[in-house]
Every structure is written in structure tokens, then in C-alpha cells.
mmCIF file of C-alpha atoms in Angstrom:
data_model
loop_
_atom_site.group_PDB
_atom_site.id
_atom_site.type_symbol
_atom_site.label_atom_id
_atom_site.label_comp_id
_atom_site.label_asym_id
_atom_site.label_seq_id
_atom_site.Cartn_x
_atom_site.Cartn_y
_atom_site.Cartn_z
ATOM 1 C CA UNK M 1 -7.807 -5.383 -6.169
ATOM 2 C CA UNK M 2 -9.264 -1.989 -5.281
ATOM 3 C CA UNK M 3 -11.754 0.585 -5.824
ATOM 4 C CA UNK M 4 -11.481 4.142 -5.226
ATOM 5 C CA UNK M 5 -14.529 6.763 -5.075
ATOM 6 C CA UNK M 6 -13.362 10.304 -4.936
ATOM 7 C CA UNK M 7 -16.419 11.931 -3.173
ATOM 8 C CA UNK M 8 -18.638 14.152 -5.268
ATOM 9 C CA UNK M 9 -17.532 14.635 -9.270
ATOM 10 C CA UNK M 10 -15.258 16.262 -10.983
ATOM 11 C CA UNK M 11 -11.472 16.834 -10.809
ATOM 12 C CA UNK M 12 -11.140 17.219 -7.026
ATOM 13 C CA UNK M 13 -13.009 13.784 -7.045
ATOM 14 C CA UNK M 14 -10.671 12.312 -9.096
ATOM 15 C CA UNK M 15 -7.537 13.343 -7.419
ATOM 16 C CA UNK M 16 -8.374 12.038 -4.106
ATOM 17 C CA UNK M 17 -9.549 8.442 -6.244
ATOM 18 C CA UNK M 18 -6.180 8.951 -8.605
ATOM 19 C CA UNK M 19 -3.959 9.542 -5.254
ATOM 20 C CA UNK M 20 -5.307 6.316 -3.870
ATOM 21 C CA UNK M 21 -4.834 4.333 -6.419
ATOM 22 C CA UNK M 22 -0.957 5.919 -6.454
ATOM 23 C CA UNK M 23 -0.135 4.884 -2.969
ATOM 24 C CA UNK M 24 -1.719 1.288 -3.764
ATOM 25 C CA UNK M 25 0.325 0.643 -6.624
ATOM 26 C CA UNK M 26 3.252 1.890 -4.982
ATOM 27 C CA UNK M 27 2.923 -0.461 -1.955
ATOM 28 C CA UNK M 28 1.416 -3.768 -3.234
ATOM 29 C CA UNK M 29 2.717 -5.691 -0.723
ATOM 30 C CA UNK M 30 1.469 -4.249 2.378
ATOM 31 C CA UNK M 31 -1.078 -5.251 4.502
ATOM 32 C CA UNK M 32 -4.792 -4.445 3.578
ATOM 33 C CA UNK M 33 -4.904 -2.716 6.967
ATOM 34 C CA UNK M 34 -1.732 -0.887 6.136
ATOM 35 C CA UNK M 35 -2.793 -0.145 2.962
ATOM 36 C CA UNK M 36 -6.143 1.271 4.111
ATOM 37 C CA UNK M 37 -4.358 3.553 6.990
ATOM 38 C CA UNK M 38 -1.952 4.629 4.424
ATOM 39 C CA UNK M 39 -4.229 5.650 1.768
ATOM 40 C CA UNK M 40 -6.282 7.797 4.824
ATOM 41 C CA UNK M 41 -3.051 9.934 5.372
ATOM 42 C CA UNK M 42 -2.216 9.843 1.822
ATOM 43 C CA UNK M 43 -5.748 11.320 0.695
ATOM 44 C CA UNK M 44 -5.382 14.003 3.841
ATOM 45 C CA UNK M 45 -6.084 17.339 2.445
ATOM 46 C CA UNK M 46 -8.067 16.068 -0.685
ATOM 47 C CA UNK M 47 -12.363 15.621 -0.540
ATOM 48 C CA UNK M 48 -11.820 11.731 0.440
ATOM 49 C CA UNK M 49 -13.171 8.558 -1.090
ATOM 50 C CA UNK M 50 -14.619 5.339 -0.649
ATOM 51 C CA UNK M 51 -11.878 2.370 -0.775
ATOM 52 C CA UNK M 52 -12.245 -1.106 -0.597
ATOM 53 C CA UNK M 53 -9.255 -3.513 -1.126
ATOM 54 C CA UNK M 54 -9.038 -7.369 -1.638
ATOM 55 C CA UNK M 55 -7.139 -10.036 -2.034
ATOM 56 C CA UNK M 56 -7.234 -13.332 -3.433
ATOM 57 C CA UNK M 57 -4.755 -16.250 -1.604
ATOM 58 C CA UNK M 58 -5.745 -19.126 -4.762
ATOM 59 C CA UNK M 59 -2.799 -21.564 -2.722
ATOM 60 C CA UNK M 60 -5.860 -21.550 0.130
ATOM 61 C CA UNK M 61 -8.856 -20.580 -1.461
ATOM 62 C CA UNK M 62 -9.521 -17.668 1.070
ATOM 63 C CA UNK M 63 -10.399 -13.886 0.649
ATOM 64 C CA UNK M 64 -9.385 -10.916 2.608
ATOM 65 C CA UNK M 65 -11.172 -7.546 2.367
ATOM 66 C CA UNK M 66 -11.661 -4.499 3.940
ATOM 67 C CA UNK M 67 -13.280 -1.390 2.672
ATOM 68 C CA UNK M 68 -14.177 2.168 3.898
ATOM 69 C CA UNK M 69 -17.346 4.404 2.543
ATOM 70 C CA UNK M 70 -19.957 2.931 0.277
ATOM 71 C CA UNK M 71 -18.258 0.318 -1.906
ATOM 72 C CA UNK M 72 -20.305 -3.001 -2.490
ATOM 73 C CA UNK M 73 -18.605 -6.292 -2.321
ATOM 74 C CA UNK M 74 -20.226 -9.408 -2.794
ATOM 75 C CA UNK M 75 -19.140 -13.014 -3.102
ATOM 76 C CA UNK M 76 -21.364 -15.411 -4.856
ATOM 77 C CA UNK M 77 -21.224 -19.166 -4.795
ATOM 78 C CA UNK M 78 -20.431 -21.904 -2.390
ATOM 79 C CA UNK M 79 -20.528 -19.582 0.644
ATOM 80 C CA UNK M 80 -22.229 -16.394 -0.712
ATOM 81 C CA UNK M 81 -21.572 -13.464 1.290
ATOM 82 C CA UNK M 82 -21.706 -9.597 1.573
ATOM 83 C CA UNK M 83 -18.573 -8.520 2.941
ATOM 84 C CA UNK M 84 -19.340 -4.881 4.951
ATOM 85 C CA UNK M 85 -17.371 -1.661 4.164
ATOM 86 C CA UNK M 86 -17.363 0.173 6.939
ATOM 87 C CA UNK M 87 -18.798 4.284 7.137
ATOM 88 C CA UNK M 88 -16.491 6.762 7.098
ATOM 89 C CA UNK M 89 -14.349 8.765 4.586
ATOM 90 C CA UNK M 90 -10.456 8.070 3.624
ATOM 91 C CA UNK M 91 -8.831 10.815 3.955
ATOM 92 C CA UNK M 92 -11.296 12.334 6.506
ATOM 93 C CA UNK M 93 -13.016 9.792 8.618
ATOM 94 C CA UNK M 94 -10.861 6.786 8.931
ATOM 95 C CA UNK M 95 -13.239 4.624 11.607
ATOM 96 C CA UNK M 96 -12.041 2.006 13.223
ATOM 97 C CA UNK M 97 -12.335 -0.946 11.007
ATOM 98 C CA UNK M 98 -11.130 -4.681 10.460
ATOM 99 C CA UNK M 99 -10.007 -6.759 7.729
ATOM 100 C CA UNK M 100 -12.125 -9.857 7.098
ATOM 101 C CA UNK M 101 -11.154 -13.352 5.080
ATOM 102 C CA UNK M 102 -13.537 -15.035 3.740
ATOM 103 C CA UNK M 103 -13.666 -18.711 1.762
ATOM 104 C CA UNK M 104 -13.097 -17.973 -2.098
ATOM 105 C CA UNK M 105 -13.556 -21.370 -3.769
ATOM 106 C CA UNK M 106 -13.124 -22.895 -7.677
ATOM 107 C CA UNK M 107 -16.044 -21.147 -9.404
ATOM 108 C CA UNK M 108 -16.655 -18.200 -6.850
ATOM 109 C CA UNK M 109 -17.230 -14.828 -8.289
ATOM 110 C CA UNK M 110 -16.209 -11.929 -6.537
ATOM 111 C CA UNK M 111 -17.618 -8.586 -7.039
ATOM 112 C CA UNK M 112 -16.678 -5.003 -5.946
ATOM 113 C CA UNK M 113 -18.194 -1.933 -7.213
ATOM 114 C CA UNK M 114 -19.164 1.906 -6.429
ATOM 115 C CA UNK M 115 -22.419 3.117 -6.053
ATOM 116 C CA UNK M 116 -22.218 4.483 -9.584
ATOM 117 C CA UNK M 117 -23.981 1.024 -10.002
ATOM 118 C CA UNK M 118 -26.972 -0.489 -8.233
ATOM 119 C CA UNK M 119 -26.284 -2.981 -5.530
ATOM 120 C CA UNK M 120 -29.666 -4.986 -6.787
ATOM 121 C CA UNK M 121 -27.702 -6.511 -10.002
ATOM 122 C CA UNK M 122 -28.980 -9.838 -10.644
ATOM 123 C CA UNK M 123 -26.902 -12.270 -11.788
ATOM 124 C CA UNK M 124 -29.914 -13.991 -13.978
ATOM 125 C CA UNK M 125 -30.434 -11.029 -16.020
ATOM 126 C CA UNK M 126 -30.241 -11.917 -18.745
ATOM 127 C CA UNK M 127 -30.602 -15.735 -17.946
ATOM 128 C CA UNK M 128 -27.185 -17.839 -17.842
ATOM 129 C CA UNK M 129 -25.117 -14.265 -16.915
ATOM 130 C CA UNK M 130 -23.275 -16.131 -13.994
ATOM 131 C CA UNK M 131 -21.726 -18.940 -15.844
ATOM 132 C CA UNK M 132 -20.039 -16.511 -19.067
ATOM 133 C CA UNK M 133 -16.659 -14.746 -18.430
ATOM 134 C CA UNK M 134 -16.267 -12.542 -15.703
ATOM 135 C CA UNK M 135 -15.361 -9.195 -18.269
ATOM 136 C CA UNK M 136 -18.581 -9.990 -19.970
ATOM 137 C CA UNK M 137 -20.748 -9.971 -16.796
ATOM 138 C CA UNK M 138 -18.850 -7.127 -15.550
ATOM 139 C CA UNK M 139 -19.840 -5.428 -18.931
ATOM 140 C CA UNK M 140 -22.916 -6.275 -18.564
ATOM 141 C CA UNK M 141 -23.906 -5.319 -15.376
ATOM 142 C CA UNK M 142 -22.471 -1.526 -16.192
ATOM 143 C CA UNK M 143 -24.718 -1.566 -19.278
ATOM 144 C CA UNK M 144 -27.567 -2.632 -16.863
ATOM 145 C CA UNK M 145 -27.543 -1.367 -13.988
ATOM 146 C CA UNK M 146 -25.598 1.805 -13.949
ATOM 147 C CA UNK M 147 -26.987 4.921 -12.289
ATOM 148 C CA UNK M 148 -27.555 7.539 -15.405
ATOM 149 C CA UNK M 149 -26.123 10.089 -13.575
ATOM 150 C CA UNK M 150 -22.914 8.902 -11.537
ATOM 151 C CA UNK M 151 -19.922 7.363 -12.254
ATOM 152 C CA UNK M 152 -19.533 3.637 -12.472
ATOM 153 C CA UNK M 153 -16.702 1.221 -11.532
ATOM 154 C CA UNK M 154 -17.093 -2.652 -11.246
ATOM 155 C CA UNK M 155 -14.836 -5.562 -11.182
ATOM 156 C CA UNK M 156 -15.785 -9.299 -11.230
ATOM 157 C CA UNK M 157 -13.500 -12.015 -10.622
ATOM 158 C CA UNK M 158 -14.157 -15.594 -11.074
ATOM 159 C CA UNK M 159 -11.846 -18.301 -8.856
ATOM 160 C CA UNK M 160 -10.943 -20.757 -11.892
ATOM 161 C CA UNK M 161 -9.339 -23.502 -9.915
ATOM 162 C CA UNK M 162 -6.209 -22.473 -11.137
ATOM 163 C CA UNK M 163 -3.073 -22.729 -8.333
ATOM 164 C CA UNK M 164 -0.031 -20.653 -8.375
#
């Protein structure tokens, strides 16, 4: 999974987020680190954006991410944590940074999202959002807690005990 921020708004924003997304989908099975690095020189001329990229391994229940600018990532249940992006800019500001795994276990949701929406979400409002499907609380935290005047990307995933 990723999410790309083009900095500021409007078309240049969205070419540097649309020529991330390019290189990603062009190179799906690269490293994370690999795929950061190349999305820096690939976004090289444009304003930059934020990136963060994950992945799920279901055959070991674990989590790798790694993320550049101001993309939020949070995993909630058995081991909740708030994997860290680090500062910088890709395409600009690359700064040294490191991939991290993480435990990702049956019933864990993962989260990533810009700063289009606020990183104080809570997952009981309304009551019970946790436990329904992971589009609906994705829809529902962009009704909720979107910033009026930004633009807003979020994706939730939920670990259903499924195995490849």
C-alpha cells in the first residue's frame, strides 16, 4: 500500500503524487527502501510529496513500513503502535531513513492517511466503529474528520486471519 502527498494543491501537486504512484505500480516488487529511494529520484524536478509505503506478509503476521513527510500510520490492536514517517520531502529531501516491521495480527487494523485528515480520529466515534468493515470506517473517518480545506486520503486495512 501507499500514499502519496504532492506538496501544496493543485496540478503541480498532483503530478509529483501521480508520478509516485507511477513508479510504485511499475515496480511492485521492490524493496520498500528501494521503492522509497526510487520514488525520491523519480519525483526530482517536481514540488515533492509525502510517501509512506507498507506491506502486509499474512504467511507471518508481520508489517513493514517506511514513510517520508507527514503521512500518519497507525496500527491498532494486539500491539498498537504509531509507526514514524520520517521529515523530509521525496523528491527534495530524501533523509536518511529505515524501514520498520512491525507484528500485524488476525483482527489488526492498519491505518495510513495524509494530513488532509486529523490524526485525533477515534475509533469509538460513533460507538462500535472498530469492529464494522474496514471501507466503512475508512468512510467514515473522511466524513469525520477531514480538514475542510485540504485534501484527504485514508486507507484502513483489517488482518482477517485469512493465509495465502
Amino acid at each position: 500500500m501507499a500514499v502519496a502527498d504532492g506538496l501544496g494543491h493543485g496540478p503541480e501537486a498532483a503530478a509529483a503524487s501521480q508520478a509516485a504512484i507511477a513508479f510504485l505500480t511499475s515496480h511492485p516488487r521492490r524493496e520498500l527502501d528501494d521503492l522509497l529511494r526510487g520514488c525520491h529520484h523519480r519525483l526530482r524536478g517536481t514540488r515533492g510529496a509525502a510517501v509512506a509505503l507498507a506491506r502486509i506478509d499474512l504467511a507471518h503476521d508481520r508489517l513493514s513500513y517506511c514513510g517520508v513527510g507527514n503521512i500518519e500510520a497507525r496500527v491498532v490492536g494486539h500491539a498498537p503502535t504509531r509507526p514514524i514517517s520520517y521529515n523530509g520531502i521525496v523528491g527534495a529531501i530524501l533523509p536518511h531513513f529505515r524501514v520498520f516491521e512491525f507484528p500485524f495480527q488476525p483482527h489488526d487494523l492498519l491505518f495510513l492517511h495524509s494530513d488532509g485528515i486529523s490524526a485525533r480520529f477515534d475509533l469509538d466515534d460513533p460507538p462500535g466503529l472498530s469492529a464494522q468493515p474496514a471501507q466503512l470506517i475508512a468512510e467514515t473517518i473522511a466524513r469525520n474528520w477531514a480538514r475542510a480545506h485540504d485534501d484527504a486520503t485514508i486507507i484502513v486495512v483489517r488482518h482477517t486471519g485469512d493465509r495465502p
